[in-house]
Amino acid sequence: MKALKPLILACGLAAMPAFAQVSVSVDTGKPGPVINKNVYGQFAEHLGTGIYGGLWVGQNSSIPNTRGWRNDVVGALKELKVPLVRWPGGCFADEYHWRDGIGARNKRPVKVNTHWGGVAEDNAVGTHEFFDLVEILGTEAYINGNLGSGTPQEMAEWLEYMTSDTKSSLAELRRKNGRKAPYKVAYFGIGNEAWGCGGNMKPEYYANLYNHYATFLKTPPDARPKMIASGGNDNDTRWTEVLSKEAARGTDGISFHYYTLPTGVWEKKGAATGFPESEWFSTMQQTLRMDQHIKQNVAILDKNDPEKKIGFYVDEWGTWYDVEPGTNPGFLFQRNTLRDAVVAALNFNIFHAHAERVRMTNIAQMVNVLQAMIITDKEKMLLTPTYHAYKMYIPFQDATSLPVAVDNDVAYSSNGKGVPGISATAARAKDGKVYIALVNTHPTRASDVTLNVAGLTVGGVAGQVLTADAMDAHNTFEKPQAIKPAPFSARAQDGKLTIKVPAKAVMVFAVEA
């Protein structure tokens, strides 16, 4: 702590009391919308070692696996109760031709992954392998189709190949390749980042293409996936405006991408570890912009889609730092620290607050890439702080949101700017219990939180807390459990419940009588 004092003065961070006094109120009598479990969706792109090495090792590997998918990683993901996986991209999706990834693996063409590192892509993981993973995990599939370099025919034929229960040539080809029953495609995205790597289009042009492609995407009536239009990013709301008017027919969701960069500058994003407190603060500030981005887009949807048929899907989000020195820049590998867990939890709380429209999100990405759940190195595997945050928040999947008010919060401020010191969310889970999550954004100041729950007699709370001494605390293969959740409980005294929330902490607990 002493080592931080000169830094605090240098970057203009305001002096703060050792403890902040905060009041958090929850009203159980006014239930809100359900928090869709798919808010906790994941993303696996053909990028770096995200799939090859991280998830897939092949059936002949010495690393224990099931149908080529490594058992340790799959087991850890199953514990997260992953509801949804997006595949094959990302930018990779708009150069992916699905026929390259079917049939005998030793006869599949080898391509160059031009987006990510210029490495060889041998197409060992294709449609059948991906659905093996989906079925092993017990999750749902979100397939992203190739609009950028593909054709309506190619996209339509892929959907038919996956979902047809007829005797068509494509359905018979699927059966020949080892899958008799149709696959269940829960969501289907028509293109990705059409404003950038997906084609550098204007929203009006993409809307026409979307309608064109969507016209030919046909499935059996009971097998039609929810269709997703490729939307905007950051402050750009034009995509939501245009798509909600021009491509609304049959559209279930409009996607949105936002990444948290400590500096806000793509060319020099900031380091994943060893960063100063000024970059901890700026990271909190940058990630909390997600709330305003969602509000702006939801306002447009409420105007153009008052019946609320269209969801707002944040299908790429997370932290993005400078790549780890000595690694392939195109592999997007970065360390994952306590800061990332705090960022994840802040975003969960934001998504819960907009549960009516935000019905799916997909963090980037699942293994070894950007804000990963899991890091692997050959046969070794470790769980990241972000993994632990996801696991702590499992009770919120398909829970009924409850209104929360945070009062008397001392802001975390720097150079005249501030962010909330405490972020909170609450919901009644499927098990009937009320769960509350608290996030302390301040890296050095703890908070005394007085908890008031209208409609319940609160005797105490019990759950877990995730924190550490260092802002950049992270797990390594030498110390894979350096940071992990610890049990937490508190009891009411004289009818009052006060919870001590440590600095830079994520806390999730159930309310007890």
Tab-separated table of N, CA and C in Angstrom, residues 365-445:
chain	number	residue	atom	x	y	z
A	365	GLN	N	-12.540	-13.690	-25.063
A	365	GLN	CA	-13.136	-14.926	-25.544
A	365	GLN	C	-12.957	-16.018	-24.505
A	366	MET	N	-13.323	-17.232	-24.840
A	366	MET	CA	-13.436	-18.290	-23.856
A	366	MET	C	-12.094	-18.785	-23.325
A	367	VAL	N	-11.130	-19.043	-24.223
A	367	VAL	CA	-9.848	-19.636	-23.822
A	367	VAL	C	-8.702	-18.933	-24.550
A	368	ASN	N	-7.699	-18.482	-23.776
A	368	ASN	CA	-6.403	-17.999	-24.300
A	368	ASN	C	-6.452	-16.720	-25.120
A	369	VAL	N	-7.590	-16.108	-25.309
A	369	VAL	CA	-7.704	-14.923	-26.162
A	369	VAL	C	-8.415	-13.808	-25.388
A	370	LEU	N	-7.805	-12.611	-25.379
A	370	LEU	CA	-8.397	-11.447	-24.722
A	370	LEU	C	-8.832	-11.797	-23.296
A	371	GLN	N	-10.067	-11.473	-22.913
A	371	GLN	CA	-10.484	-11.655	-21.515
A	371	GLN	C	-10.967	-13.095	-21.291
A	372	ALA	N	-10.039	-14.012	-21.284
A	372	ALA	CA	-10.359	-15.437	-21.294
A	372	ALA	C	-10.773	-15.959	-19.926
A	373	MET	N	-11.596	-17.011	-19.964
A	373	MET	CA	-11.957	-17.743	-18.751
A	373	MET	C	-10.815	-18.635	-18.293
A	374	ILE	N	-10.094	-19.180	-19.276
A	374	ILE	CA	-9.122	-20.243	-19.045
A	374	ILE	C	-7.866	-19.962	-19.856
A	375	ILE	N	-6.707	-20.276	-19.276
A	375	ILE	CA	-5.423	-20.189	-19.979
A	375	ILE	C	-4.813	-21.585	-20.009
A	376	THR	N	-4.310	-21.991	-21.169
A	376	THR	CA	-3.650	-23.296	-21.277
A	376	THR	C	-2.233	-23.128	-21.835
A	377	ASP	N	-1.415	-24.102	-21.535
A	377	ASP	CA	-0.077	-24.210	-22.116
A	377	ASP	C	0.235	-25.694	-22.218
A	378	LYS	N	0.086	-26.217	-23.422
A	378	LYS	CA	0.212	-27.655	-23.650
A	378	LYS	C	-0.744	-28.401	-22.721
A	379	GLU	N	-0.204	-29.246	-21.818
A	379	GLU	CA	-1.088	-30.047	-20.970
A	379	GLU	C	-1.571	-29.289	-19.742
A	380	LYS	N	-1.046	-28.081	-19.504
A	380	LYS	CA	-1.391	-27.337	-18.291
A	380	LYS	C	-2.605	-26.429	-18.529
A	381	MET	N	-3.340	-26.146	-17.458
A	381	MET	CA	-4.523	-25.290	-17.532
A	381	MET	C	-4.654	-24.513	-16.227
A	382	LEU	N	-5.085	-23.262	-16.339
A	382	LEU	CA	-5.424	-22.507	-15.134
A	382	LEU	C	-6.697	-21.702	-15.362
A	383	LEU	N	-7.353	-21.393	-14.264
A	383	LEU	CA	-8.577	-20.599	-14.289
A	383	LEU	C	-8.236	-19.146	-13.966
A	384	THR	N	-8.850	-18.228	-14.669
A	384	THR	CA	-8.549	-16.811	-14.489
A	384	THR	C	-9.522	-16.163	-13.491
A	385	PRO	N	-9.197	-14.974	-13.005
A	385	PRO	CA	-10.146	-14.251	-12.155
A	385	PRO	C	-11.496	-14.015	-12.841
A	386	THR	N	-11.488	-13.812	-14.162
A	386	THR	CA	-12.758	-13.646	-14.871
A	386	THR	C	-13.589	-14.922	-14.794
A	387	TYR	N	-12.945	-16.071	-14.907
A	387	TYR	CA	-13.653	-17.348	-14.727
A	387	TYR	C	-14.373	-17.359	-13.385
A	388	HIS	N	-13.659	-16.967	-12.329
A	388	HIS	CA	-14.249	-16.997	-10.994
A	388	HIS	C	-15.438	-16.036	-10.890
A	389	ALA	N	-15.338	-14.882	-11.539
A	389	ALA	CA	-16.470	-13.947	-11.524
A	389	ALA	C	-17.696	-14.580	-12.182
A	390	TYR	N	-17.491	-15.230	-13.320
A	390	TYR	CA	-18.606	-15.901	-13.996
A	390	TYR	C	-19.227	-16.975	-13.102
A	391	LYS	N	-18.389	-17.733	-12.438
A	391	LYS	CA	-18.919	-18.805	-11.593
A	391	LYS	C	-19.690	-18.245	-10.404
A	392	MET	N	-19.215	-17.157	-9.829
A	392	MET	CA	-19.909	-16.545	-8.703
A	392	MET	C	-21.289	-16.035	-9.102
A	393	TYR	N	-21.426	-15.602	-10.354
A	393	TYR	CA	-22.686	-15.013	-10.814
A	393	TYR	C	-23.670	-16.049	-11.382
A	394	ILE	N	-23.358	-17.326	-11.313
A	394	ILE	CA	-24.263	-18.346	-11.858
A	394	ILE	C	-25.698	-18.201	-11.349
A	395	PRO	N	-25.935	-17.883	-10.067
A	395	PRO	CA	-27.334	-17.773	-9.604
A	395	PRO	C	-28.172	-16.756	-10.366
A	396	PHE	N	-27.538	-15.823	-11.060
A	396	PHE	CA	-28.292	-14.798	-11.780
A	396	PHE	C	-28.806	-15.284	-13.139
A	397	GLN	N	-28.381	-16.462	-13.579
A	397	GLN	CA	-28.870	-16.978	-14.856
A	397	GLN	C	-30.363	-17.315	-14.737
A	398	ASP	N	-31.167	-16.675	-15.561
A	398	ASP	CA	-32.627	-16.858	-15.576
A	398	ASP	C	-33.281	-16.469	-14.256
A	399	ALA	N	-32.626	-15.623	-13.481
A	399	ALA	CA	-33.216	-15.089	-12.252
A	399	ALA	C	-34.088	-13.879	-12.586
A	400	THR	N	-34.986	-13.539	-11.676
A	400	THR	CA	-35.866	-12.376	-11.856
A	400	THR	C	-35.221	-11.161	-11.204
A	401	SER	N	-34.924	-10.152	-11.991
A	401	SER	CA	-34.231	-8.978	-11.477
A	401	SER	C	-35.086	-8.231	-10.456
A	402	LEU	N	-34.419	-7.595	-9.519
A	402	LEU	CA	-35.075	-6.796	-8.491
A	402	LEU	C	-34.471	-5.390	-8.489
A	403	PRO	N	-35.299	-4.363	-8.252
A	403	PRO	CA	-34.753	-2.996	-8.248
A	403	PRO	C	-33.777	-2.780	-7.102
A	404	VAL	N	-32.713	-2.060	-7.405
A	404	VAL	CA	-31.654	-1.774	-6.436
A	404	VAL	C	-31.366	-0.279	-6.436
A	405	ALA	N	-31.182	0.284	-5.257
A	405	ALA	CA	-30.773	1.683	-5.128
A	405	ALA	C	-29.524	1.746	-4.269
A	406	VAL	N	-28.540	2.506	-4.723
A	406	VAL	CA	-27.300	2.697	-3.975
A	406	VAL	C	-27.249	4.153	-3.541
A	407	ASP	N	-27.200	4.384	-2.226
A	407	ASP	CA	-27.224	5.739	-1.676
A	407	ASP	C	-25.950	6.028	-0.882
A	408	ASN	N	-25.652	7.304	-0.750
A	408	ASN	CA	-24.544	7.783	0.084
A	408	ASN	C	-23.203	7.202	-0.341
A	409	ASP	N	-23.076	6.958	-1.639
A	409	ASP	CA	-21.842	6.381	-2.132
A	409	ASP	C	-20.796	7.468	-2.336
A	410	VAL	N	-19.614	7.256	-1.785
A	410	VAL	CA	-18.498	8.157	-2.040
A	410	VAL	C	-17.855	7.719	-3.350
A	411	ALA	N	-17.854	8.589	-4.340
A	411	ALA	CA	-17.349	8.211	-5.659
A	411	ALA	C	-15.842	7.969	-5.618
A	412	TYR	N	-15.405	7.142	-6.528
A	412	TYR	CA	-13.979	6.942	-6.773
A	412	TYR	C	-13.607	7.946	-7.844
A	413	SER	N	-12.744	8.919	-7.509
A	413	SER	CA	-12.525	10.039	-8.415
A	413	SER	C	-11.050	10.249	-8.719
A	414	SER	N	-10.835	10.914	-9.863
A	414	SER	CA	-9.487	11.243	-10.316
A	414	SER	C	-9.564	12.431	-11.262
A	415	ASN	N	-8.755	13.458	-10.997
A	415	ASN	CA	-8.682	14.632	-11.868
A	415	ASN	C	-10.060	15.193	-12.212
A	416	GLY	N	-10.914	15.265	-11.199
A	416	GLY	CA	-12.231	15.853	-11.393
A	416	GLY	C	-13.258	14.925	-12.004
A	417	LYS	N	-12.863	13.691	-12.292
A	417	LYS	CA	-13.790	12.711	-12.855
A	417	LYS	C	-14.026	11.609	-11.832
A	418	GLY	N	-15.201	10.992	-11.905
A	418	GLY	CA	-15.502	9.969	-10.922
A	418	GLY	C	-16.314	8.828	-11.479
A	419	VAL	N	-16.247	7.706	-10.785
A	419	VAL	CA	-17.089	6.545	-11.072
A	419	VAL	C	-17.700	6.112	-9.749
A	420	PRO	N	-18.830	5.409	-9.785
A	420	PRO	CA	-19.415	4.928	-8.528
A	420	PRO	C	-18.446	4.033	-7.769
A	421	GLY	N	-18.378	4.232	-6.467
A	421	GLY	CA	-17.509	3.384	-5.662
A	421	GLY	C	-18.056	1.983	-5.516
A	422	ILE	N	-19.388	1.870	-5.430
A	422	ILE	CA	-20.046	0.572	-5.280
A	422	ILE	C	-21.074	0.397	-6.383
A	423	SER	N	-21.014	-0.749	-7.053
A	423	SER	CA	-22.032	-1.155	-8.018
A	423	SER	C	-22.778	-2.343	-7.420
A	424	ALA	N	-24.096	-2.389	-7.626
A	424	ALA	CA	-24.891	-3.455	-7.017
A	424	ALA	C	-25.949	-3.968	-7.981
A	425	THR	N	-26.307	-5.233	-7.818
A	425	THR	CA	-27.417	-5.841	-8.549
A	425	THR	C	-28.067	-6.859	-7.643
A	426	ALA	N	-29.342	-7.171	-7.905
A	426	ALA	CA	-30.065	-8.139	-7.080
A	426	ALA	C	-31.089	-8.866	-7.933
A	427	ALA	N	-31.400	-10.095	-7.546
A	427	ALA	CA	-32.388	-10.887	-8.277
A	427	ALA	C	-32.870	-12.035	-7.399
A	428	ARG	N	-34.075	-12.510	-7.716
A	428	ARG	CA	-34.563	-13.727	-7.077
A	428	ARG	C	-34.287	-14.878	-8.027
A	429	ALA	N	-33.446	-15.795	-7.591
A	429	ALA	CA	-32.997	-16.891	-8.446
A	429	ALA	C	-34.054	-17.977	-8.545
A	430	LYS	N	-33.783	-18.929	-9.419
A	430	LYS	CA	-34.725	-20.028	-9.623
A	430	LYS	C	-34.880	-20.888	-8.371
A	431	ASP	N	-33.899	-20.850	-7.469
A	431	ASP	CA	-34.020	-21.610	-6.222
A	431	ASP	C	-34.852	-20.889	-5.171
A	432	GLY	N	-35.393	-19.710	-5.535
A	432	GLY	CA	-36.248	-18.953	-4.634
A	432	GLY	C	-35.520	-17.967	-3.751
A	433	LYS	N	-34.207	-18.053	-3.682
A	433	LYS	CA	-33.440	-17.156	-2.824
A	433	LYS	C	-33.166	-15.815	-3.519
A	434	VAL	N	-32.988	-14.772	-2.714
A	434	VAL	CA	-32.567	-13.476	-3.226
A	434	VAL	C	-31.044	-13.410	-3.177
A	435	TYR	N	-30.447	-13.116	-4.340
A	435	TYR	CA	-28.999	-12.974	-4.432
A	435	TYR	C	-28.649	-11.517	-4.726
A	436	ILE	N	-27.569	-11.075	-4.131
A	436	ILE	CA	-27.085	-9.707	-4.315
A	436	ILE	C	-25.599	-9.763	-4.664
A	437	ALA	N	-25.197	-8.939	-5.612
A	437	ALA	CA	-23.781	-8.809	-5.965
A	437	ALA	C	-23.347	-7.372	-5.714
A	438	LEU	N	-22.187	-7.219	-5.109
A	438	LEU	CA	-21.597	-5.911	-4.855
A	438	LEU	C	-20.201	-5.868	-5.469
A	439	VAL	N	-19.879	-4.750	-6.098
A	439	VAL	CA	-18.553	-4.576	-6.689
A	439	VAL	C	-17.968	-3.275	-6.163
A	440	ASN	N	-16.788	-3.362	-5.581
A	440	ASN	CA	-16.080	-2.176	-5.109
A	440	ASN	C	-15.026	-1.808	-6.147
A	441	THR	N	-15.200	-0.665	-6.788
A	441	THR	CA	-14.273	-0.244	-7.845
A	441	THR	C	-12.984	0.361	-7.307
A	442	HIS	N	-12.985	0.767	-6.044
A	442	HIS	CA	-11.811	1.465	-5.510
A	442	HIS	C	-10.709	0.476	-5.163
A	443	PRO	N	-9.485	0.733	-5.612
A	443	PRO	CA	-8.409	-0.242	-5.406
A	443	PRO	C	-7.804	-0.235	-4.008
A	444	THR	N	-8.080	0.801	-3.207
A	444	THR	CA	-7.443	0.868	-1.876
A	444	THR	C	-8.429	1.125	-0.745
A	445	ARG	N	-9.679	1.436	-1.053
A	445	ARG	CA	-10.639	1.821	-0.010
A	445	ARG	C	-11.757	0.793	0.113
